[in-house]
C-alpha cells in the first residue's frame, strides 16, 4: 500500500512512544506554534548551555506525523552544538521540500530519513516541519537575546513556512 | 424546519450523471467518494456549459457598451440576478448584490458599520461606537466572526456571543440578556459548517427586532441544501456563496433589504458604483451597483444563474425541497451508520432534527487512543474517500468542545447511501491501520 511510504514503522513507533515529551524546567525560551489549516499545535521549550542544545521539551496536539517528527527532532538536536543542530534543521527542511526527489543521508538524519515519504504529500509536509520550526524559533530567541533569560512568542505565532504556504 | 413530507424523490443516479467529476477514479482504480461538499460542491455540466457558452458567444464587459455583445453580456449578468433573487425569495432584484463569495458579502456589511461615521445622516442605523454591542454565535465560520472582531476593534464596540449546548445546538437560554438594548447588529450562521446544526434564525431575529438591532445571516451552508426564503426569515441581510451551491468559485451574494442598502455606505469605490464624478467628489449609484465596483464576475454570475436553474428544476420542479429531503434521509442514514463505528464520537447533534448533512466526528483506535483527524483523512483518501479534517474555519467550536480538530463528512444532492457505507468501511480500515 502506498500509505506505507508515509507511515513508516519508525514514524509509527515514535508516534506511539514519543521521546522527550512533556514540558521541563529549566528553559531559556518557550514558543507556541500552530498549523492553522489542521489545528496541530506545539508548545516547545529549549535550554541552551554554552553553545549546546542542552534540552528540548514539548507538549502538543497533532497527527502521527507531527508527533513523531517532534520526537525524532529532539533525539537529533539534544546534545548538539547550536550550529550543528541548525545545519540538521536545514537538511531536514531540504528533504521535506524535495517532493520525494532527495535521497536522505542516514548518517546525518538518522530516524528522520523516515520522513522522506511524507515529502510526497504536500499537505503533510507542514505537519513534519511544525516542531522543527518551533525549535528553530525558540533557539533563535535565546541566541538573539543578550540576556538569555527566555521569553515566549506571542500566542499563536506562526512559523515562517506557514506564512508562505 | 421545512416540511418535507410528500416531496418528490430525487433520483440520485440520474443526478450523478450531471456531474462529470463523479466518474473520476483516484489513486489508480478507486472510484471517487466525494464527502467534502461543505468545503465546495461539485458542478453540474449545465453550469460548466453556461460559462463556456458565455465566453464563446457573448463575452463583453457589462453596463459599458452599446454593441451587441455588451448588451447580451449585460442581459445575462442581470438575468442571473433575477434568478438568484427568485431563488431565495428576495422581493426585489435590486436587493441582490454580487460579491466574490460569502466572506466578502459579510465584510461588506461589517465595513458599512465602520464607514457610517463618514457618511450622511441617513446611515444612522449603521453607526457604531463604544457602548454598542455586536452579537454573533460561538459556531460561526471565521468568515462571520473575524470581520465583526475587526469592526469592534475599529469602532470600540463590544463583541458578544451566544454559546453552544453540549449537544451542538445554540444556547438560547440567555438570548434576552445577550441581545439587548445596546445590541446594534446580530450576525449568525444559518446552518453550521462544522456541527451541521440548523439554527432557529427566525427566533433570534424576532428578539433582535424587539431591540432594534439589524440581523445578518450567513447562509453559506443553508442556501445550497435547504429551501430558503429571506423574507420569511425576517432578517435584514443574508450572505451566501456560489461555489457551495453547484455554481462556480468567485461569485457570492449579499441580499439586503432595499431600504437598508439604499442608506448603506459603499465598501469599494471605483467604476460602476458611481452616479456623478468630479475631481472633488462623487455621488453613488443606487443598489445593487453601488456595491459592485469595477468589472464584476460576469461569467461566474452567469454560471451561478445556471446553477440556480439546475437546482430549481430538479425532481420535476420540486427543486430545493427535493434536495433537502434527500439530504435529510442521507443524514439519518449516516448518523445511524456512524453510531455503529466503535470509538467514534460525533461533535454536533446526533439526531437529524434541524440538522444538515455535515457531520464532524472524532475517532479512537482499539487502544482507546484518539486517531488524529489528519491521519483519519489520509487513510480515507487512500481509499478514494475525500473528507475534510481540521478545525473547518471554526476554531472556537473546537475549543468549546475541547478537541483539536475533527474529521468531517459532508453531503450534497449527488451523495448516495452507498458512499456513506463506504465511509463506514473506510473508518474500519483506519482503525485497523492504527490498531497495532
Ligand atoms: C458557514 C460558512 N460561512 C462562510 C463560509 C465562507 O465562504 P467563502 O469561503 O465562499 O467566502 C463558509 C465556507 O467556507 C461556510 O461554510
Coordinates of C-alpha atoms and ligand atoms in Angstrom, one line a residue:
Chain A
X1 CA 0.0 0.0 0.0
X2 CA 1.2 3.5 -0.9
X3 CA 0.3 4.7 2.6
X4 CA 3.2 2.7 4.0
X5 CA 5.7 5.0 2.3
X6 CA 4.3 7.8 4.5
X7 CA 3.6 5.8 7.7
X8 CA 6.9 4.1 8.0
X9 CA 7.3 1.8 11.1
X10 CA 9.9 4.3 12.5
X11 CA 7.3 7.0 12.4
X12 CA 4.6 4.9 14.0
X13 CA 7.0 3.8 16.7
X14 CA 7.9 7.4 17.6
X15 CA 4.2 8.3 17.5
X16 CA 3.2 5.6 19.9
X17 CA 6.2 6.1 22.2
X18 CA 7.4 9.7 21.8
X19 CA 10.8 10.6 23.2
X20 CA 11.5 13.7 25.4
X21 CA 7.8 14.6 25.6
X22 CA 6.5 16.8 28.4
X23 CA 7.5 20.3 29.3
X24 CA 10.6 20.6 31.5
X25 CA 12.5 23.1 33.6
X26 CA 14.8 24.8 33.3
X27 CA 14.4 26.5 29.9
X28 CA 15.5 29.7 28.2
X29 CA 12.7 30.2 25.7
X30 CA 9.2 28.8 25.2
X31 CA 7.3 29.1 21.9
X32 CA 3.8 28.1 20.8
X33 CA 3.4 27.2 17.1
X34 CA 0.3 26.2 15.3
X35 CA -0.6 24.8 11.9
X36 CA -3.7 26.9 11.2
X37 CA -5.0 24.6 8.5
X38 CA -5.3 21.5 10.6
X39 CA -5.2 22.6 14.2
X40 CA -1.9 21.0 15.1
X41 CA -0.2 22.8 18.0
X42 CA 3.0 22.5 19.8
X43 CA 4.4 24.3 22.9
X44 CA 8.2 23.9 22.9
X45 CA 11.0 24.9 25.3
X46 CA 14.7 25.0 24.8
X47 CA 17.5 25.1 27.2
X48 CA 20.9 26.3 25.9
X49 CA 24.1 25.8 27.9
X50 CA 27.1 27.5 26.4
X51 CA 26.7 26.7 22.7
X52 CA 24.9 23.5 23.2
X53 CA 21.2 22.5 22.9
X54 CA 21.0 21.1 26.5
X55 CA 17.3 20.2 26.4
X56 CA 14.2 20.5 24.2
X57 CA 10.9 19.6 25.7
X58 CA 7.4 19.9 24.2
X59 CA 3.8 19.3 24.6
X60 CA 1.3 19.3 21.7
X61 CA -1.7 18.1 19.9
X62 CA -1.3 16.7 16.4
X63 CA -1.3 13.9 13.9
X64 CA 1.1 11.0 14.0
X65 CA 3.4 12.8 11.6
X66 CA 3.8 15.9 13.6
X67 CA 4.0 14.0 16.9
X68 CA 6.6 11.6 15.5
X69 CA 8.6 14.4 14.0
X70 CA 8.8 16.2 17.3
X71 CA 10.1 13.0 18.9
X72 CA 12.7 12.4 16.2
X73 CA 13.8 16.1 16.2
X74 CA 14.5 16.1 20.0
X75 CA 16.6 12.9 19.6
X76 CA 18.6 14.6 16.9
X77 CA 19.2 18.1 18.3
X78 CA 19.6 17.5 22.1
X79 CA 23.3 17.5 22.9
X80 CA 24.4 19.1 19.6
X81 CA 26.0 22.5 19.2
X82 CA 23.6 25.1 18.0
X83 CA 25.5 25.3 14.7
X84 CA 25.3 21.6 14.1
X85 CA 21.6 21.4 15.1
X86 CA 20.8 24.3 12.8
X87 CA 22.5 22.5 10.0
X88 CA 20.4 19.5 10.7
X89 CA 17.3 21.6 10.5
X90 CA 18.3 22.9 7.1
X91 CA 19.0 19.4 5.9
X92 CA 15.6 18.2 7.1
X93 CA 13.8 21.2 5.6
X94 CA 15.5 20.4 2.3
X95 CA 14.4 16.8 2.5
X96 CA 10.8 17.8 3.3
X97 CA 10.7 20.3 0.4
X98 CA 12.1 17.7 -2.1
X99 CA 8.8 16.1 -3.1
X100 CA 10.5 12.8 -2.7
X101 CA 13.4 13.6 -5.0
X102 CA 16.2 13.7 -2.5
X103 CA 17.9 10.5 -1.1
X104 CA 18.3 11.3 2.6
X105 CA 21.6 10.7 4.3
X106 CA 21.0 8.3 7.2
X107 CA 24.3 9.1 8.8
X108 CA 23.2 12.7 9.2
X109 CA 19.4 12.5 9.6
X110 CA 19.2 9.1 11.4
X111 CA 15.5 8.3 12.1
X112 CA 14.4 11.5 10.3
X113 CA 15.1 9.8 7.0
X114 CA 11.7 8.0 7.5
X115 CA 10.0 11.3 6.7
X116 CA 11.2 11.2 3.1
X117 CA 7.9 9.5 2.1
X118 CA 6.0 12.3 3.8
X119 CA 7.6 14.9 1.4
X120 CA 5.5 13.4 -1.4
X121 CA 2.3 14.6 0.4
X122 CA 2.4 18.4 0.2
X123 CA -0.5 18.7 2.7
X124 CA 1.5 16.8 5.3
X125 CA 4.9 18.5 5.0
X126 CA 3.8 21.2 7.4
X127 CA 3.0 18.6 10.0
X128 CA 6.5 17.2 9.8
X129 CA 8.0 20.7 10.0
X130 CA 5.9 22.1 12.8
X131 CA 8.2 21.1 15.7
X132 CA 11.4 21.9 13.8
X133 CA 10.2 25.4 13.1
X134 CA 9.2 25.8 16.7
X135 CA 12.6 24.6 17.9
X136 CA 14.4 26.9 15.4
X137 CA 12.3 29.9 16.6
X138 CA 12.9 29.2 20.3
X139 CA 16.6 28.7 19.8
X140 CA 16.9 31.9 17.7
X141 CA 15.1 33.8 20.5
X142 CA 17.7 32.6 23.0
X143 CA 20.6 33.3 20.7
X144 CA 19.2 36.8 19.8
X145 CA 18.5 37.9 23.3
X146 CA 21.6 39.1 25.1
X147 CA 20.2 38.2 28.5
X148 CA 19.4 34.6 27.7
X149 CA 16.6 34.6 30.2
X150 CA 13.9 33.2 27.9
X151 CA 10.7 34.7 26.6
X152 CA 7.7 33.4 24.9
X153 CA 6.5 34.0 21.4
X154 CA 3.1 35.6 21.2
X155 CA 0.2 33.1 21.4
X156 CA -0.5 31.6 18.1
X157 CA 2.7 32.8 16.4
X158 CA 3.0 31.2 13.0
X159 CA 6.2 29.7 11.7
X160 CA 7.8 31.1 8.6
X161 CA 6.9 28.3 6.3
X162 CA 3.2 28.6 7.3
X163 CA 3.1 32.2 6.2
X164 CA 4.4 31.3 2.8
X165 CA 2.0 28.4 2.4
Chain B
X1 CA -37.8 23.2 9.6
X2 CA -39.4 22.8 6.2
X3 CA -42.0 20.1 5.9
X4 CA -40.5 17.5 3.6
X5 CA -43.4 15.1 3.6
X6 CA -44.7 14.3 0.1
X7 CA -41.8 15.9 -1.7
X8 CA -40.9 14.1 -4.9
X9 CA -37.8 12.0 -4.5
X10 CA -34.6 12.9 -6.1
X11 CA -33.3 10.2 -8.4
X12 CA -29.7 10.4 -7.3
X13 CA -28.3 8.1 -10.0
X14 CA -29.8 10.5 -12.6
X15 CA -28.4 13.5 -10.7
X16 CA -24.9 11.9 -10.7
X17 CA -24.9 11.7 -14.4
X18 CA -25.0 15.5 -14.5
X19 CA -21.7 15.8 -12.6
X20 CA -18.8 14.7 -14.8
X21 CA -16.2 14.6 -11.9
X22 CA -18.1 12.0 -10.1
X23 CA -17.0 9.4 -12.7
X24 CA -13.4 10.0 -11.7
X25 CA -11.1 7.4 -10.3
X26 CA -8.4 8.4 -7.8
X27 CA -5.2 6.7 -6.7
X28 CA -5.4 4.4 -9.7
X29 CA -8.6 2.4 -9.6
X30 CA -10.6 3.8 -6.7
X31 CA -13.9 5.4 -7.5
X32 CA -14.0 8.9 -6.0
X33 CA -16.3 9.1 -2.9
X34 CA -16.6 12.9 -2.5
X35 CA -17.8 13.7 1.0
X36 CA -16.4 17.2 1.2
X37 CA -19.3 19.2 -0.3
X38 CA -19.4 21.6 2.7
X39 CA -16.0 22.8 1.5
X40 CA -17.2 23.2 -2.0
X41 CA -19.8 21.4 -4.1
X42 CA -19.1 19.7 -7.5
X43 CA -20.5 21.4 -10.6
X44 CA -23.1 20.0 -13.0
X45 CA -22.5 20.1 -16.7
X46 CA -25.2 22.8 -17.1
X47 CA -23.0 25.2 -15.1
X48 CA -19.9 24.4 -17.0
X49 CA -21.7 24.8 -20.3
X50 CA -23.2 28.1 -19.3
X51 CA -19.8 29.6 -18.5
X52 CA -18.3 28.2 -21.7
X53 CA -21.2 29.4 -23.8
X54 CA -20.9 32.9 -22.2
X55 CA -17.3 33.2 -23.2
X56 CA -17.7 31.6 -26.7
X57 CA -20.7 33.6 -27.7
X58 CA -21.4 36.7 -25.6
X59 CA -18.3 37.9 -23.8
X60 CA -18.1 41.6 -23.3
X61 CA -17.9 44.0 -20.4
X62 CA -21.2 44.7 -18.7
X63 CA -23.0 48.1 -18.4
X64 CA -20.4 49.8 -20.6
X65 CA -21.2 49.4 -24.3
X66 CA -23.8 49.8 -26.9
X67 CA -22.7 47.0 -29.1
X68 CA -24.5 43.7 -29.4
X69 CA -22.1 41.7 -27.2
X70 CA -22.1 44.3 -24.4
X71 CA -25.9 44.2 -24.4
X72 CA -26.0 40.4 -24.4
X73 CA -23.5 40.1 -21.6
X74 CA -25.3 42.7 -19.5
X75 CA -28.6 41.0 -20.1
X76 CA -27.1 37.6 -19.0
X77 CA -25.5 39.1 -15.9
X78 CA -28.6 40.9 -14.8
X79 CA -30.7 37.8 -15.6
X80 CA -28.6 35.9 -13.1
X81 CA -29.5 38.5 -10.5
X82 CA -33.2 37.8 -11.2
X83 CA -32.7 34.1 -10.9
X84 CA -30.9 34.5 -7.6
X85 CA -33.5 36.9 -6.2
X86 CA -36.3 34.4 -7.0
X87 CA -34.3 31.5 -5.6
X88 CA -34.1 33.0 -2.1
X89 CA -37.4 34.8 -2.1
X90 CA -36.0 38.3 -2.4
X91 CA -38.9 40.7 -3.1
X92 CA -36.8 43.0 -5.3
X93 CA -34.0 42.3 -7.7
X94 CA -32.2 45.4 -6.6
X95 CA -31.6 43.7 -3.2
X96 CA -29.2 41.2 -4.7
X97 CA -25.6 42.3 -4.7
X98 CA -22.9 40.2 -6.3
X99 CA -19.7 39.7 -4.3
X100 CA -16.9 37.3 -4.8
X101 CA -18.0 35.0 -2.0
X102 CA -19.7 34.9 1.4
X103 CA -16.7 36.3 3.1
X104 CA -16.8 39.4 1.0
X105 CA -20.5 39.8 1.5
X106 CA -20.2 39.6 5.2
X107 CA -17.2 42.0 5.2
X108 CA -19.3 44.4 3.0
X109 CA -21.9 44.7 5.8
X110 CA -19.3 44.9 8.6
X111 CA -17.5 47.7 6.8
X112 CA -20.7 49.6 6.3
X113 CA -20.8 50.0 10.1
X114 CA -17.4 51.5 10.3
X115 CA -17.8 53.7 7.2
X116 CA -21.1 55.1 8.5
X117 CA -19.4 57.9 10.5
X118 CA -18.0 59.3 7.3
X119 CA -21.4 59.1 5.5
X120 CA -24.5 61.1 5.7
X121 CA -27.2 61.2 8.4
X122 CA -29.3 58.5 6.7
X123 CA -26.6 56.0 7.6
X124 CA -27.6 56.3 11.3
X125 CA -28.6 52.7 11.6
X126 CA -25.1 51.7 10.7
X127 CA -23.4 54.0 13.2
X128 CA -21.4 52.0 15.8
X129 CA -19.2 53.1 18.7
X130 CA -18.1 52.4 22.3
X131 CA -21.0 51.1 24.3
X132 CA -22.7 49.5 21.3
X133 CA -22.7 45.7 21.1
X134 CA -22.3 43.3 18.2
X135 CA -23.6 39.7 18.7
X136 CA -22.5 36.6 16.9
X137 CA -22.6 32.9 17.9
X138 CA -19.9 30.5 19.1
X139 CA -20.5 28.4 16.0
X140 CA -19.5 31.0 13.4
X141 CA -17.3 30.2 10.5
X142 CA -14.3 32.5 10.8
X143 CA -15.7 34.5 7.9
X144 CA -18.6 35.6 10.1
X145 CA -16.5 36.1 13.2
X146 CA -13.3 37.9 12.2
X147 CA -15.0 40.8 10.3
X148 CA -17.0 41.6 13.4
X149 CA -14.0 41.3 15.6
X150 CA -12.2 43.7 13.3
X151 CA -15.3 46.0 13.3
X152 CA -15.3 46.1 17.1
X153 CA -11.6 46.9 17.1
X154 CA -12.2 49.8 14.7
X155 CA -15.2 51.3 16.4
X156 CA -14.8 50.4 20.1
X157 CA -18.0 48.4 20.1
X158 CA -18.1 45.2 22.2
X159 CA -18.4 41.7 20.7
X160 CA -20.7 39.3 22.4
X161 CA -21.9 35.8 21.5
X162 CA -24.5 33.2 22.1
X163 CA -22.9 30.0 23.4
X164 CA -23.5 26.3 22.5
X165 CA -25.1 23.5 24.3
X166 CA -23.2 20.2 24.9
X167 CA -25.3 18.5 22.1
X168 CA -24.2 21.1 19.5
X169 CA -27.2 23.4 19.5
X170 CA -27.3 27.2 20.0
X171 CA -27.8 28.0 23.7
X172 CA -30.7 30.4 23.7
X173 CA -31.3 30.4 27.5
X174 CA -29.7 33.9 27.8
X175 CA -30.9 35.2 24.5
X176 CA -32.7 38.2 26.1
X177 CA -29.6 39.1 28.0
X178 CA -27.1 38.8 25.2
X179 CA -29.3 40.5 22.6
X180 CA -30.3 43.7 24.5
X181 CA -31.0 47.4 24.0
X182 CA -27.3 48.0 23.3
X183 CA -27.1 45.5 20.5
X184 CA -26.8 47.1 17.1
X185 CA -26.3 44.1 15.0
X186 CA -26.7 40.3 15.3
X187 CA -24.9 38.1 12.8
X188 CA -25.4 34.4 12.8
X189 CA -24.9 31.3 10.8
X190 CA -28.0 29.6 9.5
X191 CA -26.5 26.1 9.1
X192 CA -23.2 25.4 10.8
X193 CA -20.5 24.0 8.5
X194 CA -18.8 22.1 11.3
X195 CA -21.7 20.9 13.6
X196 CA -24.4 20.6 10.9
X197 CA -26.9 22.4 13.2
X198 CA -29.6 24.4 11.6
X199 CA -30.2 27.4 13.8
X200 CA -33.6 29.0 14.7
X201 CA -32.8 32.2 12.8
X202 CA -36.4 33.4 13.0
X203 CA -36.5 33.3 16.8
X204 CA -33.2 35.1 17.2
X205 CA -34.3 37.7 14.5
X206 CA -37.5 38.3 16.4
X207 CA -35.6 39.2 19.6
X208 CA -33.2 41.4 17.6
X209 CA -36.1 43.3 16.1
X210 CA -37.5 43.9 19.6
X211 CA -34.3 45.8 20.5
X212 CA -33.9 47.4 17.1
X213 CA -30.8 45.5 16.1
X214 CA -30.1 44.6 12.5
X215 CA -29.8 40.9 11.7
X216 CA -27.2 39.4 9.3
X217 CA -27.3 35.8 8.4
X218 CA -24.5 33.6 7.0
X219 CA -26.4 31.3 4.7
X220 CA -23.3 29.7 3.1
X221 CA -24.4 26.3 4.2
X222 CA -28.2 26.7 4.1
X223 CA -28.9 28.0 0.6
X224 CA -27.1 25.0 -1.0
X225 CA -29.1 22.5 1.0
X226 CA -32.5 23.9 2.0
X227 CA -35.3 26.0 0.5
X228 CA -34.6 29.5 1.9
X229 CA -36.9 32.4 1.9
X230 CA -35.2 35.5 3.2
X231 CA -38.4 37.4 3.7
X232 CA -40.0 34.6 5.8
X233 CA -36.9 34.5 8.0
X234 CA -37.4 38.2 8.9
X235 CA -33.8 39.2 8.6
X236 CA -32.0 42.2 7.2
X237 CA -29.0 40.8 5.4
X238 CA -28.3 37.3 4.1
X239 CA -24.9 36.2 2.6
X240 CA -24.2 33.1 0.6
X241 CA -21.6 31.7 -1.8
X242 CA -21.9 30.3 -5.3
X243 CA -19.4 27.5 -5.1
X244 CA -21.1 25.6 -2.4
X245 CA -24.4 25.5 -4.4
X246 CA -23.1 24.0 -7.6
X247 CA -22.0 27.3 -9.0
X248 CA -18.5 28.5 -9.9
X249 CA -16.0 29.9 -7.4
X250 CA -15.5 33.6 -7.4
X251 CA -19.2 34.6 -7.0
X252 CA -21.2 35.2 -3.9
X253 CA -24.3 37.1 -2.9
X254 CA -25.3 39.7 -0.4
X255 CA -29.0 40.1 -0.1
X256 CA -30.2 43.1 1.9
X257 CA -33.5 44.9 2.5
X258 CA -33.7 47.6 -0.1
X259 CA -34.3 50.5 2.3
X260 CA -31.1 49.5 4.2
X261 CA -29.0 49.0 1.1
X262 CA -30.1 52.4 0.0
X263 CA -28.6 54.1 3.0
X264 CA -25.6 51.8 3.4
X265 CA -22.2 53.4 2.8
X266 CA -20.3 51.8 -0.1
X267 CA -17.4 49.5 0.6
X268 CA -15.2 49.6 -2.5
X269 CA -15.0 52.7 -4.7
X270 CA -14.5 52.6 -8.5
X271 CA -16.1 52.2 -11.8
X272 CA -19.8 51.1 -12.0
X273 CA -20.7 52.1 -8.4
X274 CA -20.9 55.9 -9.1
X275 CA -23.5 58.3 -10.3
X276 CA -21.6 61.6 -10.9
X277 CA -17.9 62.1 -10.5
X278 CA -16.0 65.3 -10.3
X279 CA -12.4 65.8 -9.3
X280 CA -13.6 66.8 -5.8
X281 CA -16.3 64.3 -5.0
X282 CA -18.7 61.7 -6.3
X283 CA -22.2 60.5 -5.8
X284 CA -23.0 56.9 -5.7
X285 CA -25.3 54.7 -7.8
X286 CA -28.3 53.1 -6.2
X287 CA -28.0 49.5 -5.0
X288 CA -27.1 46.9 -6.1
X289 CA -24.5 48.6 -8.3
X290 CA -23.3 50.9 -5.5
X291 CA -21.7 47.8 -4.1
X292 CA -20.3 46.3 -7.3
X293 CA -17.3 48.5 -8.0
X294 CA -15.2 47.5 -11.1
X295 CA -15.8 44.8 -13.7
X296 CA -17.8 42.2 -11.9
X297 CA -17.5 38.4 -12.1
X298 CA -19.6 38.1 -15.2
X299 CA -19.2 34.5 -16.3
X300 CA -19.4 33.4 -12.7
X301 CA -22.7 35.2 -12.2
X302 CA -23.9 33.5 -15.4
X303 CA -22.7 30.2 -14.0
X304 CA -24.5 30.8 -10.7
X305 CA -27.7 31.6 -12.6
X306 CA -27.4 28.3 -14.4
X307 CA -26.8 26.5 -11.0
X308 CA -30.0 28.1 -9.7
X309 CA -31.9 26.9 -12.7
X310 CA -30.4 23.4 -12.3
X311 CA -31.4 23.2 -8.6
X312 CA -34.8 24.6 -9.2
X313 CA -35.6 22.2 -12.0
X314 CA -34.7 19.0 -10.0
X315 CA -37.2 16.3 -9.4
X316 CA -39.8 17.7 -11.7
X317 CA -39.6 21.2 -10.3
X318 CA -39.6 20.2 -6.6
X319 CA -36.1 21.8 -6.5
X320 CA -34.6 22.5 -3.2
X321 CA -37.3 20.7 -1.3
X322 CA -36.3 17.5 -3.0
X323 CA -32.6 18.3 -2.2
X324 CA -33.4 18.9 1.4
X325 CA -35.5 15.7 1.6
X326 CA -32.7 13.7 0.0
X327 CA -30.0 15.1 2.3
X328 CA -32.3 14.6 5.4
X329 CA -32.5 10.9 4.5
X330 CA -28.8 10.7 4.0
X331 CA -28.1 12.4 7.3
X332 CA -30.4 10.0 9.1
X333 CA -28.6 7.1 7.4
X334 CA -25.2 8.5 8.2
X335 CA -26.0 9.2 11.9
X336 CA -27.3 5.6 12.3
X337 CA -24.3 4.0 10.5
X338 CA -21.7 6.1 12.2
X339 CA -23.1 5.2 15.6
X340 CA -22.1 1.6 14.8
X341 CA -18.4 2.5 14.4
X342 CA -16.5 1.7 17.6
X343 CA -14.6 4.6 19.1
X344 CA -16.5 7.2 17.0
X345 CA -17.9 10.3 18.7
X346 CA -20.0 12.9 16.8
X347 CA -19.4 16.5 17.6
X348 CA -22.7 18.1 16.9
X349 CA -26.3 16.9 17.1
X350 CA -26.7 13.2 17.0
X351 CA -30.3 13.3 15.7
X352 CA -31.3 14.5 12.2
X353 CA -33.8 17.1 13.5
X354 CA -32.9 20.6 12.4
X355 CA -29.6 19.3 11.2
X356 CA -27.9 19.2 7.8
X357 CA -25.5 16.7 6.3
X358 CA -22.2 18.0 7.6
X359 CA -21.1 15.5 10.2
X360 CA -18.0 16.1 12.3
X361 CA -16.6 13.3 14.4
X362 CA -13.6 12.0 16.4
X363 CA -12.3 8.5 16.1
X364 CA -10.3 6.5 18.6
X365 CA -8.3 3.3 17.9
X366 CA -8.7 -0.1 19.5
X367 CA -6.4 1.0 22.3
X368 CA -8.8 3.9 23.1
X369 CA -6.2 6.5 21.9
X370 CA -7.5 9.2 19.6
X371 CA -6.5 8.8 16.0
X372 CA -5.8 12.3 14.8
X373 CA -8.2 13.6 12.1
X374 CA -5.3 14.2 9.8
X375 CA -4.4 10.5 10.0
X376 CA -8.0 9.5 9.5
X377 CA -8.3 11.7 6.4
X378 CA -5.1 10.4 5.0
X379 CA -6.1 6.7 5.2
X380 CA -9.6 7.5 3.9
X381 CA -8.1 9.4 1.0
X382 CA -6.0 6.3 0.1
X383 CA -9.3 4.5 -0.4
X384 CA -10.7 7.3 -2.6
X385 CA -12.8 8.9 0.1
X386 CA -12.5 12.7 0.3
X387 CA -13.3 14.2 3.7
X388 CA -12.1 17.3 5.4
X389 CA -10.0 17.4 8.5
X390 CA -9.0 20.2 10.8
X391 CA -11.0 23.0 12.6
X392 CA -13.1 23.8 9.5
X393 CA -12.5 27.5 9.9
X394 CA -14.5 27.4 13.1
X395 CA -11.7 27.0 15.7
X396 CA -13.9 28.4 18.6
X397 CA -16.2 25.4 18.1
X398 CA -13.2 23.0 18.6
X399 CA -12.2 25.0 21.7
X400 CA -15.7 24.8 23.0
X401 CA -15.8 21.0 22.7
X402 CA -12.2 20.6 23.8
X403 CA -11.0 19.0 20.6
X404 CA -8.0 20.0 18.5
X405 CA -9.7 19.1 15.2
X406 CA -12.4 16.9 13.7
X407 CA -12.9 14.8 10.6
X408 CA -16.0 16.0 8.7
X409 CA -18.0 14.1 6.1
X410 CA -20.4 16.3 4.2
X411 CA -23.1 15.5 1.7
X412 CA -24.9 17.1 -1.2
X413 CA -27.6 16.3 -3.7
X414 CA -25.4 13.8 -5.5
X415 CA -24.3 11.8 -2.4
X416 CA -25.5 8.2 -2.1
X417 CA -26.1 6.0 0.9
X418 CA -23.6 3.7 -0.7
X419 CA -21.0 6.4 -0.3
X420 CA -21.8 6.7 3.4
X421 CA -21.5 2.9 3.7
X422 CA -18.1 3.2 2.0
X423 CA -17.1 5.8 4.6
X424 CA -18.1 3.5 7.4
X425 CA -16.0 0.7 5.9
X426 CA -13.2 3.2 5.4
X427 CA -13.2 4.1 9.0
X428 CA -12.9 0.4 10.0
X429 CA -9.8 0.3 7.8
X430 CA -8.4 3.4 9.6
X431 CA -8.8 1.7 12.9
X432 CA -7.1 -1.4 11.6
X433 CA -4.2 0.7 10.2
X434 CA -3.6 2.4 13.5
X435 CA -4.6 -0.6 15.5
X436 CA -1.4 -2.3 16.5
Ligands
LIG1 C1 -20.8 28.7 7.3 C2 -19.8 29.3 6.3 N1 -19.7 30.6 6.3 C3 -18.8 31.2 5.4 C4 -18.0 30.5 4.6 C5 -17.1 31.2 3.6 O1 -17.4 31.0 2.3 P1 -16.5 31.6 1.2 O2 -15.1 31.0 1.5 O3 -17.0 31.2 -0.1 O4 -16.4 33.1 1.4 C6 -18.2 29.1 4.6 C7 -17.3 28.2 3.7 O5 -16.2 28.2 3.6 C8 -19.1 28.5 5.5 O6 -19.2 27.2 5.5

